[in-house]
Short mmCIF file of C-alpha atoms and ligand atoms in Angstrom, two decimals:
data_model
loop_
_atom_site.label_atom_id
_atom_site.label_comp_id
_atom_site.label_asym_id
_atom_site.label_seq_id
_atom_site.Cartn_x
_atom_site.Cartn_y
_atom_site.Cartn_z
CA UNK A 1170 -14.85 0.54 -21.36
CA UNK A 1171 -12.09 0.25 -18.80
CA UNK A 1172 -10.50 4.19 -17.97
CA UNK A 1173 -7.23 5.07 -17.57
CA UNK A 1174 -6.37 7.72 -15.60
CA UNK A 1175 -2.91 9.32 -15.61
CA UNK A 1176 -1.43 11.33 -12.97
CA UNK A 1177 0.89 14.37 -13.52
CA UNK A 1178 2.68 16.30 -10.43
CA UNK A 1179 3.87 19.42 -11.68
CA UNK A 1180 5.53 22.32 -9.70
CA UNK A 1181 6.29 25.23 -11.76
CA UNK A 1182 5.82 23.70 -14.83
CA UNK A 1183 3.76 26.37 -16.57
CA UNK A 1184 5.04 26.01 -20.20
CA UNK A 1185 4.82 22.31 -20.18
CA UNK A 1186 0.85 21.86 -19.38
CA UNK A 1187 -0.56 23.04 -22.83
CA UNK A 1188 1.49 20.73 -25.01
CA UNK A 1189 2.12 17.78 -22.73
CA UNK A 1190 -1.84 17.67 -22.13
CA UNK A 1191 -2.16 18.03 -26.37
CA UNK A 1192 0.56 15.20 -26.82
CA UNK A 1193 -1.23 13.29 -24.26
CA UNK A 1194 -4.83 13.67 -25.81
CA UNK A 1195 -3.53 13.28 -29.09
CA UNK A 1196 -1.69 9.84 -28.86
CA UNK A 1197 -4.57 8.38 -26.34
CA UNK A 1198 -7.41 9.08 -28.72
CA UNK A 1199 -4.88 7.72 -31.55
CA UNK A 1200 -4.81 4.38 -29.47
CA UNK A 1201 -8.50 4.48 -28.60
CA UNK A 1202 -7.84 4.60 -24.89
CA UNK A 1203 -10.62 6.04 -22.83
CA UNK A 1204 -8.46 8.64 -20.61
CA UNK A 1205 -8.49 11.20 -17.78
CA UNK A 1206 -5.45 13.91 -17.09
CA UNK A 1207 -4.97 14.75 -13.65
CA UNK A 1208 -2.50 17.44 -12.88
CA UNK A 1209 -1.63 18.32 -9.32
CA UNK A 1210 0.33 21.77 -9.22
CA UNK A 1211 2.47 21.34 -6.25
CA UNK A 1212 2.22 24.87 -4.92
CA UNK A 1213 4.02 26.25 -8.14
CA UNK A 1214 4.90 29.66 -7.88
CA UNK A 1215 4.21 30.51 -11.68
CA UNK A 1216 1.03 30.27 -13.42
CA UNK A 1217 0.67 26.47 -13.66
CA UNK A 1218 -2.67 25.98 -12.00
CA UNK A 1219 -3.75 28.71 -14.34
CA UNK A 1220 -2.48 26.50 -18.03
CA UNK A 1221 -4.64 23.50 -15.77
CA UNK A 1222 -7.53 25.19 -15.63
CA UNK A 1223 -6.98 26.33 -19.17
CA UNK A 1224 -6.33 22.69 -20.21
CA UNK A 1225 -9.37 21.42 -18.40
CA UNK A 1226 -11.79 24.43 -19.85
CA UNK A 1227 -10.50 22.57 -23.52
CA UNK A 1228 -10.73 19.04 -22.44
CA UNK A 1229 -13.53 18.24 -20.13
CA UNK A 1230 -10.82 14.84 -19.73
CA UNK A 1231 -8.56 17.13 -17.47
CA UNK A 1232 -8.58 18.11 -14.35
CA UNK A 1233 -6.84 19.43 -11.84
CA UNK A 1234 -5.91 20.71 -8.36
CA UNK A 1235 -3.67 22.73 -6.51
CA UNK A 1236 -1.95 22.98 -3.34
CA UNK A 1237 -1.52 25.58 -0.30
CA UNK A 1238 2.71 25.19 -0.77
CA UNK A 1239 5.11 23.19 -2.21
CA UNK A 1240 4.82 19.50 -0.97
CA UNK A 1241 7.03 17.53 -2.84
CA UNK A 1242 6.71 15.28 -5.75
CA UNK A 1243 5.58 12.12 -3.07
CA UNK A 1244 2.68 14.08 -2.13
CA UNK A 1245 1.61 15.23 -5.93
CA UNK A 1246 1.78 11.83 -6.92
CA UNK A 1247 -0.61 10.52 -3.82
CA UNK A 1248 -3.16 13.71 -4.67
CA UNK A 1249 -3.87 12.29 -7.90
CA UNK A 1250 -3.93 8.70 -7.18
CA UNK A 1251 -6.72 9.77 -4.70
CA UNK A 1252 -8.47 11.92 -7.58
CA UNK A 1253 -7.64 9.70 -9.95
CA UNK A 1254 -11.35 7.48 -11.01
CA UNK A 1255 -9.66 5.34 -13.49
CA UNK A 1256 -9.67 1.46 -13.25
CA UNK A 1257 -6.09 1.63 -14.31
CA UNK A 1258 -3.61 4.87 -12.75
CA UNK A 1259 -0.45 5.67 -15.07
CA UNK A 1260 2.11 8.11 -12.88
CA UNK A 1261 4.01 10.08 -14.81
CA UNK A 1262 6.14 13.13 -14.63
CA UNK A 1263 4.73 16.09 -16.80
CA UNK A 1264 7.80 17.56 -18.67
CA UNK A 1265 7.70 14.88 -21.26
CA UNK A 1266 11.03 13.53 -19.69
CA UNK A 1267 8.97 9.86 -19.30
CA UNK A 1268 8.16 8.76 -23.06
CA UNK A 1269 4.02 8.82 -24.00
CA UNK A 1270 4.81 6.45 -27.08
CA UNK A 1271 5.25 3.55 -24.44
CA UNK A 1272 1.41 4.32 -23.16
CA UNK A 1273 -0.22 1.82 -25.36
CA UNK A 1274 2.39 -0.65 -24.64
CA UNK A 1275 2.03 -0.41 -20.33
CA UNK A 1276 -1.81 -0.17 -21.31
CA UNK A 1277 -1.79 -3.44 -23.31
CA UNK A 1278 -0.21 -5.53 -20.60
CA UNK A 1279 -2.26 -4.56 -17.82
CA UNK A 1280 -5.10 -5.28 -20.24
CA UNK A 1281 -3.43 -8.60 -20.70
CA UNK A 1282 -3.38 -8.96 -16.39
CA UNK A 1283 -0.30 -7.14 -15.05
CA UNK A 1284 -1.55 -5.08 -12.21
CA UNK A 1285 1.88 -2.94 -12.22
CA UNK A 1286 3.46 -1.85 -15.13
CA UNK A 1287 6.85 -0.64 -14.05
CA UNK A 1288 8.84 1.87 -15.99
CA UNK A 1289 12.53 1.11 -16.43
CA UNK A 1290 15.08 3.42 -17.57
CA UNK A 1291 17.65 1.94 -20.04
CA UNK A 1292 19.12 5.56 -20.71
CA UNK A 1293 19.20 8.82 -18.23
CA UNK A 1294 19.16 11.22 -21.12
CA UNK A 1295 21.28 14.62 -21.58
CA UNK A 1296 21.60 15.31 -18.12
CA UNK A 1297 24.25 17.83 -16.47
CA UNK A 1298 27.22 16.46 -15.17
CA UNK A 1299 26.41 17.86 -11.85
CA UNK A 1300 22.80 16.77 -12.28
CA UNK A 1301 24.16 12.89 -13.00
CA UNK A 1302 26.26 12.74 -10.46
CA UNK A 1303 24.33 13.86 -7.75
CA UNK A 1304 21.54 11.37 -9.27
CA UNK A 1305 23.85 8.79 -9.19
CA UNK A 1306 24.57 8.85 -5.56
CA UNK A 1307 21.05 9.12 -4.62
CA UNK A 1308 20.65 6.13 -6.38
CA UNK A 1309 23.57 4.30 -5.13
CA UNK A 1310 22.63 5.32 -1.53
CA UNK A 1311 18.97 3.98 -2.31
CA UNK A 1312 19.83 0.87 -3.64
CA UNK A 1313 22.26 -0.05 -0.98
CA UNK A 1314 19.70 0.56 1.80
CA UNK A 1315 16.48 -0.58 0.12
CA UNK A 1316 18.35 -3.75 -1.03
CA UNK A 1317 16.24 -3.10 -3.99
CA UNK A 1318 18.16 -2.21 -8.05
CA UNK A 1319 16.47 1.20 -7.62
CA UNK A 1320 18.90 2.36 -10.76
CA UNK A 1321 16.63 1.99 -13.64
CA UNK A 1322 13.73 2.17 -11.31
CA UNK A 1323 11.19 5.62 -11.71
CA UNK A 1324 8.39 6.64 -11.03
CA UNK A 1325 6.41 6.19 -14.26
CA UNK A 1326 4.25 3.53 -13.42
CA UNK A 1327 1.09 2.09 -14.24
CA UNK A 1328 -1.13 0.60 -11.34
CA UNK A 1329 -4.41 -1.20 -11.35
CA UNK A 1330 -6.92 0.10 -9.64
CA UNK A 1331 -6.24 -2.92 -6.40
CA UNK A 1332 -2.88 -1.53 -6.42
CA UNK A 1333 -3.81 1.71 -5.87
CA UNK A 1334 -6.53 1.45 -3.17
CA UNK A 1335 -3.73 -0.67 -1.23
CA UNK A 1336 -1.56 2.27 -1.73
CA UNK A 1337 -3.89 5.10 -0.46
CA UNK A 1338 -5.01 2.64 2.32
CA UNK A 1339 -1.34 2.75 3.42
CA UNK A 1340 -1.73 4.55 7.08
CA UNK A 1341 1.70 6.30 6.93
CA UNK A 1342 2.75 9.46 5.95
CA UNK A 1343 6.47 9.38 4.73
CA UNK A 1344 5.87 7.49 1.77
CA UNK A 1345 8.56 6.40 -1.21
CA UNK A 1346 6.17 5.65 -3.88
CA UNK A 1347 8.48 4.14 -6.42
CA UNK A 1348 9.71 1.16 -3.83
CA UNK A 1349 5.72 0.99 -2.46
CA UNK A 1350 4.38 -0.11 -5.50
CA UNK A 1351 7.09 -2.67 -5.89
CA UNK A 1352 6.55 -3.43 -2.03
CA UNK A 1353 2.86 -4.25 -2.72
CA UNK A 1354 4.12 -6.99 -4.49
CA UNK A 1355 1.51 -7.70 -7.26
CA UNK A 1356 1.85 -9.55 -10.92
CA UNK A 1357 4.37 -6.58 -12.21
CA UNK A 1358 5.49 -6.83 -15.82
CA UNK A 1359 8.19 -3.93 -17.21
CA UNK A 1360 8.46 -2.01 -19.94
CA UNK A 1361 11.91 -0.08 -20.89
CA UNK A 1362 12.28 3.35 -21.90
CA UNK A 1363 14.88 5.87 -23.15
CA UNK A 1364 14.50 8.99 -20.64
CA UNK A 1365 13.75 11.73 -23.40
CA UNK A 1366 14.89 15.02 -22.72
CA UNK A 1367 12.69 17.80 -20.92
CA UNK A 1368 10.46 19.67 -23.36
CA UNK A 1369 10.08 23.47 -20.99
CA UNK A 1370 12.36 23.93 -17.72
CA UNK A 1371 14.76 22.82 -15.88
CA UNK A 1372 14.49 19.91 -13.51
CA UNK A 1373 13.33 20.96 -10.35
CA UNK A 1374 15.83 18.96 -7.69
CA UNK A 1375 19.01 20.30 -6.66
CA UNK A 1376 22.07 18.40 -4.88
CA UNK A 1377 20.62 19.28 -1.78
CA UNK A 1378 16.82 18.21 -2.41
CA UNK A 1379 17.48 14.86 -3.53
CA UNK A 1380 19.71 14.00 -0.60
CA UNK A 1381 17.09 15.44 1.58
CA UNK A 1382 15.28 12.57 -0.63
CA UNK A 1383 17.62 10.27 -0.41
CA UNK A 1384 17.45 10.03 3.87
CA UNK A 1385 13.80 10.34 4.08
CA UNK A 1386 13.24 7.69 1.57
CA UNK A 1387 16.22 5.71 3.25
CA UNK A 1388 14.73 6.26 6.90
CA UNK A 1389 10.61 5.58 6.00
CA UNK A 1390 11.72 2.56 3.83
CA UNK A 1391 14.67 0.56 5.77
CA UNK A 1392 16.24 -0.23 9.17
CA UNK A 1393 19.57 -0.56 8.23
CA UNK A 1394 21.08 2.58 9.30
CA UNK A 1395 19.97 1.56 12.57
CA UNK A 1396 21.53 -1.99 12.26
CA UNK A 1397 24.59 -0.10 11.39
CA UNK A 1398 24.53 1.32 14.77
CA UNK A 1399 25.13 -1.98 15.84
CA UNK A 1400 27.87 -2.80 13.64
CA UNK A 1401 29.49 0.60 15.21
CA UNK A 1402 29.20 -0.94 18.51
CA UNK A 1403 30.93 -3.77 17.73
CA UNK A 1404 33.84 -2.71 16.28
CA UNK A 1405 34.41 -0.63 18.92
CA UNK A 1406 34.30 -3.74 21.47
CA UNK A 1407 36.66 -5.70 19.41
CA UNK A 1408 38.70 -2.73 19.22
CA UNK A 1409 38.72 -1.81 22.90
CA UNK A 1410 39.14 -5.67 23.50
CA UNK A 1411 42.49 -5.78 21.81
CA UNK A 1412 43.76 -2.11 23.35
CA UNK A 1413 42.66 -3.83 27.07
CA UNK A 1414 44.23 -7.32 26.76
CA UNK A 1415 47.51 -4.83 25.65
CA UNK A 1416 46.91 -2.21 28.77
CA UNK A 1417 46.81 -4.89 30.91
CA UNK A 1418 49.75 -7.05 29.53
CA UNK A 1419 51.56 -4.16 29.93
CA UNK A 1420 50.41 -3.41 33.43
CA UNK A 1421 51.67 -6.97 34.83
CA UNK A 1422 54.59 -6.55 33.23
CA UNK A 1423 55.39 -3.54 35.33
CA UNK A 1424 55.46 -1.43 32.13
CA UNK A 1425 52.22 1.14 32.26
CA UNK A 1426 50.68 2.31 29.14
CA UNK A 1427 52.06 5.64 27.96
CA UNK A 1428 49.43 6.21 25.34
CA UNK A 1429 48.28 9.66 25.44
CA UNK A 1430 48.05 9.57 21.53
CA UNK A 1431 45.93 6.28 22.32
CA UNK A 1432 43.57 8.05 24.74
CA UNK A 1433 42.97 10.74 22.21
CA UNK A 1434 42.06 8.49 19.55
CA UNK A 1435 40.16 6.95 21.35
CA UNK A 1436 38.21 9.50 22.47
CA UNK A 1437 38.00 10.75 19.12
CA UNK A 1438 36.99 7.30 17.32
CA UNK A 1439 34.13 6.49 20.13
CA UNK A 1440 33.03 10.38 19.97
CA UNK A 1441 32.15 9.72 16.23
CA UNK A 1442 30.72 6.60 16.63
CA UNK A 1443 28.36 7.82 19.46
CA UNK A 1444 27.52 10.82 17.86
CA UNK A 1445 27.15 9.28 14.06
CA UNK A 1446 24.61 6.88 15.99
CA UNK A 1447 22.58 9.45 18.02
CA UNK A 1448 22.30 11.55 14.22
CA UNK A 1449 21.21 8.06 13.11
CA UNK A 1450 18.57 7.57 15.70
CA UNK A 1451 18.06 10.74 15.71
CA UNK A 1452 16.54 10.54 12.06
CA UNK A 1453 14.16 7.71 12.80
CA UNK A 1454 12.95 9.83 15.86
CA UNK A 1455 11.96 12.90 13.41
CA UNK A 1456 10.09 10.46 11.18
CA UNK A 1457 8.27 8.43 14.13
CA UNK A 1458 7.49 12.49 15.34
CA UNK A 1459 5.90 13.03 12.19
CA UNK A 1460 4.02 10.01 11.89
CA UNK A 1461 2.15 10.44 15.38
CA UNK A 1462 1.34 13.81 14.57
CA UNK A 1463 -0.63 12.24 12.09
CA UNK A 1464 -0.66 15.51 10.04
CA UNK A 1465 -1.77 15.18 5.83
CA UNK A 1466 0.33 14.81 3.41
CA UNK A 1467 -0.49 18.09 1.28
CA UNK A 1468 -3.32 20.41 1.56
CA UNK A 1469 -5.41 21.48 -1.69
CA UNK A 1470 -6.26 24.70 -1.92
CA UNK A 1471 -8.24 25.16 -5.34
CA UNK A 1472 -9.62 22.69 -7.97
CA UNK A 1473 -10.66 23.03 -11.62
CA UNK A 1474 -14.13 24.21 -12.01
CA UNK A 1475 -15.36 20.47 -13.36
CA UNK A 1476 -14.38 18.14 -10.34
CA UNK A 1477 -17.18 17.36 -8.09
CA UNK A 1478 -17.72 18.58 -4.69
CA UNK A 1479 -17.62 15.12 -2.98
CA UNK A 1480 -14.42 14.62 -4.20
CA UNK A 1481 -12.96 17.27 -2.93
CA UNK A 1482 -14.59 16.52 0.61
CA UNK A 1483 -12.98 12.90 0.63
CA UNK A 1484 -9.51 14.54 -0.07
CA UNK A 1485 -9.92 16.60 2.90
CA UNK A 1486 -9.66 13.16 4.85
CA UNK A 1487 -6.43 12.31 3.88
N1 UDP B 2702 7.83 17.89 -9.15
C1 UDP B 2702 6.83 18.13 -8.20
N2 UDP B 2702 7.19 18.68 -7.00
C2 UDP B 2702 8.48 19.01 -6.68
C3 UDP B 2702 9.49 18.73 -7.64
C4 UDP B 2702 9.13 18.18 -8.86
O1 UDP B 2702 5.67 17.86 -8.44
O2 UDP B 2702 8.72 19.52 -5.59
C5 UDP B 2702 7.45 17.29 -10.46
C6 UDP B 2702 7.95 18.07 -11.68
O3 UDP B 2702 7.05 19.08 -12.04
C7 UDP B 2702 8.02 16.98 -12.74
C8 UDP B 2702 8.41 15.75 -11.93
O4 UDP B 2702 8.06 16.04 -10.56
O5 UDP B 2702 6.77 16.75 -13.37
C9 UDP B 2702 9.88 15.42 -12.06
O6 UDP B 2702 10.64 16.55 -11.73
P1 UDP B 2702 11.92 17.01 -12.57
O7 UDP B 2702 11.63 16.90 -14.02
O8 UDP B 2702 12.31 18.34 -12.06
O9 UDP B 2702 12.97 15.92 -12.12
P2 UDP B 2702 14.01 15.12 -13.04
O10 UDP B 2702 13.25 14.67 -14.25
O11 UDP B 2702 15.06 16.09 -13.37
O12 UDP B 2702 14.47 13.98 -12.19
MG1 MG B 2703 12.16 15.76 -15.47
#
């Protein structure tokens, strides 16, 4: 019987793990659907990895791990794709926020031969104002640079098993999982959901994290920040064009330029261009830096008691 694994990143989540692992178990033996739960606690500073290894000592069907610090969500998600043993790998966040009633429903149609099952969002939930707007950007900024509707787009996701040994074959290190999968570009059917509201917590990205998201995503996933470089450049050109065809008019006509204001500005206008474009290389640079140092993506530093030895030596690859 085919396995499905599902994959929970959780960083300081410690009052969600008991009942979203119950809900969990609960519906998937309902639906007769052989399962696995694999939490990764993403360096939480509360007692998370301690309600995993709880969870698992109840349900030899979880397991768990834990790492040194806080990696980010990314990271979590590529941990348990690599632990994961199922033939099909659900992603999905572990506060209950992505709906388990539409489980059976992603299951079904990868049984029926989609090999990604993408989540979308018809509804964002109660969400602070400050929380939707600064989500809203994010995902404007995404969109606009991924050329990809990443709006509805999230990362609760079911993969086959192809999809995710393409994934964790994927040499680099700055990854964007949620435009990956969609990159990898297999038979991908949807399924729409109503973001629920979180069960325990509060969510766990400020203003400031996701556009720290927002640029690394941007920078590891598109070029066109650098392209806009260009476009810089050229306005410039066709600006100093016009001002030198007037300096020079001017000039034969016996009349000199008195622009001081037009020196300053355009001192000023080229100073922001060059420096806007030296920030935006600048960016690229950190990320190709990162890259050739060639360093893993998280480090695990504990495991629940039942996952095997070997598996834990293959992580240590990554
Ligand atoms: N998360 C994580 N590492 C982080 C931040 C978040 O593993 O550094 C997990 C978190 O525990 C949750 C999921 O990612 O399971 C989504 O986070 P959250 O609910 O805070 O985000 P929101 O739903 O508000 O977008
Ligand atoms: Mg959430």
């Amino acid at each position: 019987m085919a396995l499905l694994s599902i994959v929970l990143p959780a960083y300081n989540e410690e009052q969600n793990i008991a009942n979203t692992s119950k809900v969990l178990a609960e519906l998937l033996e309902e639906n007769g659907i052989e399962y696995e739960l694999v939490f990764i606690s993403d360096g939480s500073r509360d007692g998370t990895f301690g309600q995993i290894q709880k969870a698992a000592e109840e349900n030899p069907r979880i397991r768990g791990a834990e790492f040194s610090r806080n990696f980010g969500k990314e990271a979590g998600i590529f941990a348990g794709l690599e632990m994961a043993a199922g033939d099909a790998v659900l992603v999905m966040d572990c506060d209950l926020q992505h709906p388990p009633q539409v489980i059976p429903e992603m299951w079904k149609k990868w049984q029926d031969g989609a090999e990604v099952v993408e989540g979308i969002k018809s509804g964002r939930g109660k969400e602070s104002v400050g929380h939707k707007l600064s989500a809203g950007l994010f995902y404007r900024i995404m969109s606009m640079l991924i050329k990809m509707d990443m709006r509805a787009s999230s990362d609760f996701k079911l993969l086959d098993r192809k999809v995710v040994d393409v994934l964790l074959g994927l040499p680099e290190r700055n990854t964007f999982f949620r435009a990956l999968s969609f990159w990898t570009g297999f038979r991908t059917e949807t399924v729409h959901y109503e973001v629920q509201e979180r069960q325990f917590g509060e969510s766990k990205w400020s203003f400031w994290s996701l556009m720290k998201y927002a640029i690394s995503n941007a920078t590891s996933f598109s070029t066109l920040p650098l392209q806009l470089v260009t476009v810089m450049g050229a306005i410039s050109i066709l600006f100093s064009l016009v001002l030198a065809v007037q300096t020079l008019v001017k000039f034969l006509v016996g009349d000199a330029v008195e622009g001081f204001t037009t020196v300053i500005l355009l001192i000023l206008i080229i100073g922001g261009f060059l420096m806007l474009s030296l920030g935006i290389i600048g960016h690229y640079i950190a990320r190709i830096y990162e890259e050739v140092k060639g360093r893993p993506k998280y480090i695990i530093s504990r495991v629940t008691e039942n996952v095997q030895g070997e598996v834990l030596g293959s992580w240590r690859k990554v």
